[in-house]
Tab-separated table of C-alpha atoms in Angstrom:
chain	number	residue	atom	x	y	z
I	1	UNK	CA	-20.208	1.119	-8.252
I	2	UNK	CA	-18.993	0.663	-4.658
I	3	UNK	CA	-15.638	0.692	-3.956
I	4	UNK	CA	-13.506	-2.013	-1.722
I	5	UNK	CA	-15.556	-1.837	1.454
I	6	UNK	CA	-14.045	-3.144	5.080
I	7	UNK	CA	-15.534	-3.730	9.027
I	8	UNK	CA	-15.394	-2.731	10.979
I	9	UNK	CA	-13.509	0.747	10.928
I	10	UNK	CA	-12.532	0.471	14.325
I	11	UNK	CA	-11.888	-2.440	16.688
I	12	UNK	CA	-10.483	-2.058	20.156
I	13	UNK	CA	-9.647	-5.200	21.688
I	14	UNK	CA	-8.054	-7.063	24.432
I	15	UNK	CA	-5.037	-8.512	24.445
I	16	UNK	CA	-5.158	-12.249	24.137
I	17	UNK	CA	-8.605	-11.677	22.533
I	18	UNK	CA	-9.458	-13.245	18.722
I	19	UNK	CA	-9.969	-10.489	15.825
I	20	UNK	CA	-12.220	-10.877	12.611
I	21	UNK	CA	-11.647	-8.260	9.791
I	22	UNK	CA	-13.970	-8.574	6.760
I	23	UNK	CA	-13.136	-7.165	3.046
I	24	UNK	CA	-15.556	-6.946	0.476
I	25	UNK	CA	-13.689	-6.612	-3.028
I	26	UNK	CA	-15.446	-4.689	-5.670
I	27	UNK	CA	-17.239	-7.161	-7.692
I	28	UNK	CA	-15.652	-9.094	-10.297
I	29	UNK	CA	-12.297	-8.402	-9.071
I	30	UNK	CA	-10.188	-11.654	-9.166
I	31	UNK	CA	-6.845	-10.407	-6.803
I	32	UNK	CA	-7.230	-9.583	-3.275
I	33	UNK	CA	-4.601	-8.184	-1.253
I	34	UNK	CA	-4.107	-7.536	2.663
I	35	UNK	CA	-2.068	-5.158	3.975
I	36	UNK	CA	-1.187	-3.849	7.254
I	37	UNK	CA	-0.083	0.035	7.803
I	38	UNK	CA	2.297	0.881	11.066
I	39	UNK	CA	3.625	3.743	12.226
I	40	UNK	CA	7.506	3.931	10.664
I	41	UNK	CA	6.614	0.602	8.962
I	42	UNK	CA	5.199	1.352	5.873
I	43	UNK	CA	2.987	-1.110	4.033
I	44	UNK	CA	3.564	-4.508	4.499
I	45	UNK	CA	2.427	-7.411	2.783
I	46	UNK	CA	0.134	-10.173	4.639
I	47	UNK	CA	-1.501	-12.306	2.612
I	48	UNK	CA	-2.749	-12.489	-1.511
I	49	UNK	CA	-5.386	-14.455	-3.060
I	50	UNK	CA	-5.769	-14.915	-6.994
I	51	UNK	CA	-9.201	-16.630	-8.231
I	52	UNK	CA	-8.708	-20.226	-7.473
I	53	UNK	CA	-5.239	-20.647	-6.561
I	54	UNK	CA	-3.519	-21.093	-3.350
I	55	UNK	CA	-2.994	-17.698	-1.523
I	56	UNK	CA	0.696	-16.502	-1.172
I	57	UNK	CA	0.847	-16.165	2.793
I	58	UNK	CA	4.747	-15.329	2.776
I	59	UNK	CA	3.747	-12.276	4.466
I	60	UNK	CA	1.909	-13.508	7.455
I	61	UNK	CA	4.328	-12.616	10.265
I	62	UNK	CA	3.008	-15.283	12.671
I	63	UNK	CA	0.593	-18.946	12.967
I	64	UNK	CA	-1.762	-16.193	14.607
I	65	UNK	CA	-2.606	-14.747	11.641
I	66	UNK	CA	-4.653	-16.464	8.979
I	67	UNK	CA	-7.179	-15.633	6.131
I	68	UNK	CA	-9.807	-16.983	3.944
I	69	UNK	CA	-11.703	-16.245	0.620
I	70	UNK	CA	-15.180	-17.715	0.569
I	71	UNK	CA	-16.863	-18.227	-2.904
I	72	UNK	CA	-13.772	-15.771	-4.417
I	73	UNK	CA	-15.229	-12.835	-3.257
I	74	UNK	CA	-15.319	-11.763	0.894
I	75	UNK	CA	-12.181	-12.424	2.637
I	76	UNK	CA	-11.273	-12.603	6.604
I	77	UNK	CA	-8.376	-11.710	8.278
I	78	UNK	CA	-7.934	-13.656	11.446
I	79	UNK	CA	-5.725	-13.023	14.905
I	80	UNK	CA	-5.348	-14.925	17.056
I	81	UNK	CA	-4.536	-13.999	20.725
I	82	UNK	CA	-4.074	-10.473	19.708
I	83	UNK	CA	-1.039	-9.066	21.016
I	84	UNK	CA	-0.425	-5.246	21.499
I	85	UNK	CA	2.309	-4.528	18.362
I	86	UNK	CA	-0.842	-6.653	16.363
I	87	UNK	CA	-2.089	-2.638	16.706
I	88	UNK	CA	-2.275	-1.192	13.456
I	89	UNK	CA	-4.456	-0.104	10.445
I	90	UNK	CA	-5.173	-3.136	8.441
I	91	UNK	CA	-5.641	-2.677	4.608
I	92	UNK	CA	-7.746	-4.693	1.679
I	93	UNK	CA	-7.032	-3.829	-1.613
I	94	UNK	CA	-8.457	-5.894	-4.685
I	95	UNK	CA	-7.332	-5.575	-8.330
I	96	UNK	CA	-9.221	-7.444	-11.328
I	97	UNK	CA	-6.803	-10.196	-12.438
I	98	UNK	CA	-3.049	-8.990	-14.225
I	99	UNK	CA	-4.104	-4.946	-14.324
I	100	UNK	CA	-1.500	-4.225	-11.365
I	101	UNK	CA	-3.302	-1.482	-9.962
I	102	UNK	CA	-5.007	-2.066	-6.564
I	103	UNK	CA	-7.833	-0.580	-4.990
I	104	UNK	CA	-7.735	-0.147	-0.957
I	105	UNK	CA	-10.656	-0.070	1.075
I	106	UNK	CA	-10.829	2.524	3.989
I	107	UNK	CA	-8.968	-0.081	6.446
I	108	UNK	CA	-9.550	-1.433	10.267
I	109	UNK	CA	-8.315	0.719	12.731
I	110	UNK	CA	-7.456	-2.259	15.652
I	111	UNK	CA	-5.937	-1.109	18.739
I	112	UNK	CA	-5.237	-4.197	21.154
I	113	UNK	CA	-4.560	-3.154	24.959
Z	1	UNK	CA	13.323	-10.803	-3.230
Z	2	UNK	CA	11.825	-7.534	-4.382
Z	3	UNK	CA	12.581	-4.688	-1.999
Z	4	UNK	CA	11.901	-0.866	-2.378
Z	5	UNK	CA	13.515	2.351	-0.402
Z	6	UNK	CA	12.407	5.407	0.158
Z	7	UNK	CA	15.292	7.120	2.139
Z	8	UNK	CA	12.919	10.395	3.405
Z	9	UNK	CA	10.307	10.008	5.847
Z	10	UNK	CA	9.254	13.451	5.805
Z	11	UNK	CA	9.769	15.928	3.334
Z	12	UNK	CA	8.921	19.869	3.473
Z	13	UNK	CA	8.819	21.731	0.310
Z	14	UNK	CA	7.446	25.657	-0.158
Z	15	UNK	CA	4.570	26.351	-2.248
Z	16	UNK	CA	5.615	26.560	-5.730
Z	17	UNK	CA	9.387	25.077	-5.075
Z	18	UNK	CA	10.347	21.800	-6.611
Z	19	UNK	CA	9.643	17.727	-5.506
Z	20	UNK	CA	11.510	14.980	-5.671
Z	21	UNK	CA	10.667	12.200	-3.653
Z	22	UNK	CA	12.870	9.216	-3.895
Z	23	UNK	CA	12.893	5.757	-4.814
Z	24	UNK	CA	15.323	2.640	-5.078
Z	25	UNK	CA	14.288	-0.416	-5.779
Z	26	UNK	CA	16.109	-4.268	-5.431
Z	27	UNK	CA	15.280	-6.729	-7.778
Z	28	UNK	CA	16.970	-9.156	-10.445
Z	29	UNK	CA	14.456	-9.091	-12.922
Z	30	UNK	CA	12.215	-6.618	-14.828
Z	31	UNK	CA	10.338	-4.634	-12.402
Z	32	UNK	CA	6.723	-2.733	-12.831
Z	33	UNK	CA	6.435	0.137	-10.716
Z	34	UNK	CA	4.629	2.652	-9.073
Z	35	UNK	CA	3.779	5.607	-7.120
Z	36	UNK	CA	0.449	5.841	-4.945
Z	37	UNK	CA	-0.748	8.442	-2.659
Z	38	UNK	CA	-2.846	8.934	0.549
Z	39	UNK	CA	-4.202	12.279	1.038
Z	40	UNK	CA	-5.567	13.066	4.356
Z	41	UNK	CA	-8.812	11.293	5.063
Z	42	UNK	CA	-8.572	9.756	2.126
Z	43	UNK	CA	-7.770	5.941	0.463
Z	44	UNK	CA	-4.714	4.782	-1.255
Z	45	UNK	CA	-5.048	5.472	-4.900
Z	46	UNK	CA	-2.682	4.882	-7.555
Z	47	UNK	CA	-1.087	7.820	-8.637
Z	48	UNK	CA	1.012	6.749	-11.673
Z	49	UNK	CA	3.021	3.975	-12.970
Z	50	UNK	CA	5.945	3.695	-15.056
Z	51	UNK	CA	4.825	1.796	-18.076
Z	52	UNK	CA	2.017	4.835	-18.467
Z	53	UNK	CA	4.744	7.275	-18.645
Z	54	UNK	CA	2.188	9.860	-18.554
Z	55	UNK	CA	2.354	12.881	-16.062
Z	56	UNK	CA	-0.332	13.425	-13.260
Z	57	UNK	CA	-1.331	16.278	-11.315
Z	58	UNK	CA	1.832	17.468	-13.057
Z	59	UNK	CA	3.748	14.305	-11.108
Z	60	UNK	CA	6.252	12.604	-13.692
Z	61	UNK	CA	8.280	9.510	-12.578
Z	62	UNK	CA	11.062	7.327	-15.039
Z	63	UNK	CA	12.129	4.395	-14.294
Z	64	UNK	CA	16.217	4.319	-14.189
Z	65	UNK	CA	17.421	0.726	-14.585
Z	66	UNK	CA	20.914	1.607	-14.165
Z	67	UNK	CA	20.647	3.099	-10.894
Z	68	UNK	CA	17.659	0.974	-10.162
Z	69	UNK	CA	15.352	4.216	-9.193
Z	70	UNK	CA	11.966	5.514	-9.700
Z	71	UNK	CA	11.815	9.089	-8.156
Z	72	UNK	CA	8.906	11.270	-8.201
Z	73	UNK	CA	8.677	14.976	-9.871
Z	74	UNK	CA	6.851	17.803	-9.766
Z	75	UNK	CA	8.366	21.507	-11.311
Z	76	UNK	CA	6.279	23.396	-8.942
Z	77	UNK	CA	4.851	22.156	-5.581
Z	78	UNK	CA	1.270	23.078	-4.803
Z	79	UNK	CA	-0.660	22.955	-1.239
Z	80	UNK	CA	-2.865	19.960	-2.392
Z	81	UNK	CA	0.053	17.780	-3.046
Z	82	UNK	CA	0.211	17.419	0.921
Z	83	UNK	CA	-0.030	13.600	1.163
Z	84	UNK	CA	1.787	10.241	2.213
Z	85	UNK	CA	3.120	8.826	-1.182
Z	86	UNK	CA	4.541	5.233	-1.345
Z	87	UNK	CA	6.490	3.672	-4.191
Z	88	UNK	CA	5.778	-0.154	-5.024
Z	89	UNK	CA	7.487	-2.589	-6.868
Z	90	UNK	CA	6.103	-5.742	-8.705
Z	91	UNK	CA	7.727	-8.118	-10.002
Z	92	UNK	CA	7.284	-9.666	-13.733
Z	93	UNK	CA	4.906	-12.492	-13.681
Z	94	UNK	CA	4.016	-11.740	-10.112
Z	95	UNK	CA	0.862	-9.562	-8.973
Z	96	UNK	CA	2.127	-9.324	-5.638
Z	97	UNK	CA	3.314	-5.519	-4.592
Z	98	UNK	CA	5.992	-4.974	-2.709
Z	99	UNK	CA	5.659	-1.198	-0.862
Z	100	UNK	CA	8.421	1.133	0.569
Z	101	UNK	CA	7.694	2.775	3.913
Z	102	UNK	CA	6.485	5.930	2.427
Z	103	UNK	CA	7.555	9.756	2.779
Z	104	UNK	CA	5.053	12.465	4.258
Z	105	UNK	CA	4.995	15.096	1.657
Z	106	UNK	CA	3.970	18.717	3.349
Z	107	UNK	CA	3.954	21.158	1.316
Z	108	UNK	CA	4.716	24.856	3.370
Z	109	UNK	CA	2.039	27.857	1.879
């Protein structure tokens, strides 16, 4: 079966420009994670949703960034006037409900200039 | 709050020498973790995790409560265990994962 796909793979944008990143869990999979990957930073939490109940967004490190879950499945990561440190690989990762381990899609690459 | 360390950024290691990447990790309660791995070109995949206590690709990893670490061994390095591995934490009764900032394993033929 196909594995936790994401879109695009690379975005260059603009800065002050709006971003869309798209995750497509692997099917059935309940938990879905986003991540974002920087340079010296590691992997940091954004955002989590679990089937039906309100996402954890603690790790949202601004109102620029949001997310959604349609129908429990495809999820969006939003930003808002991107800003140049927004620059990173951002990462998807779903995980069927309680199993703890996740599994990452290939990321988006988004460099903002 | 659930916070993990990894204190080495890079790490070089000759063929056949052995690995130890560390790991500390902050939290109050009773902890799950794990180690996962990014080869070059390649996704994060889990590598192993604690309550498996199994070994993988000849990696072994046990959890030490009293000095709150989970560091990562291998006898004998090989050239495929180039990678970036990160340690993650998760808490009990919580799915989210908390990551360190990884350490860049090279491994030097």
């Amino acid at each position: 079966g196909a594995g936790v796909s994401q879109s695009p793979s690379n975005k260059v944008t603009e800065k002050g420009k709006d971003v869309e990143l798209r995750c497509d869990p692997i099917s059935g999979h309940t938990a879905l994670y986003w991540y974002r990957q920087s340079l010296g930073q590691g992997l940091e939490f954004l955002i989590y949703f679990q089937g039906n109940s309100a996402p954890d967004k603690s790790g949202l490190p601004s109102d620029r960034f949001s997310a959604e879950r349609t129908g429990g499945s495809v999820s969006t990561l939003t930003i808002q006037r991107t800003q140049q440190e927004d620059s990173a690989v951002y990462l998807c990762a779903s995980s069927p409900a309680g199993a703890g381990e996740l599994f990452f899609g290939e990321g988006s690459r988004l460099t903002v200039l | 709050a659930q916070r993990v360390t990894q204190p080495e950024k890079l790490l070089s290691v000759f063929k056949g020498a052995p690995v130890e990447l560390k790991c500390n990790y902050s939290y109050s309660g009773s902890p799950e973790l794990f180690w996962y791995v990014q080869y070059s070109r390649q996704r994060l995949q889990l590598l192993l995790r604690h309550i498996s206590r199994e070994s993988i690709k000849g990696f072994t990893a046990d959890l030490n409560k009293g000095e709150t670490s989970f560091h990562l061994k291998k006898p004998f390095a090989q050239e495929e265990d180039s990678a970036m591995y990160y340690c993650a934490l998760r808490g009990f009764g919580n799915e989210k994962l908390t990551f360190g900032t990884g350490t860049r394993l090279t491994i030097i033929p």
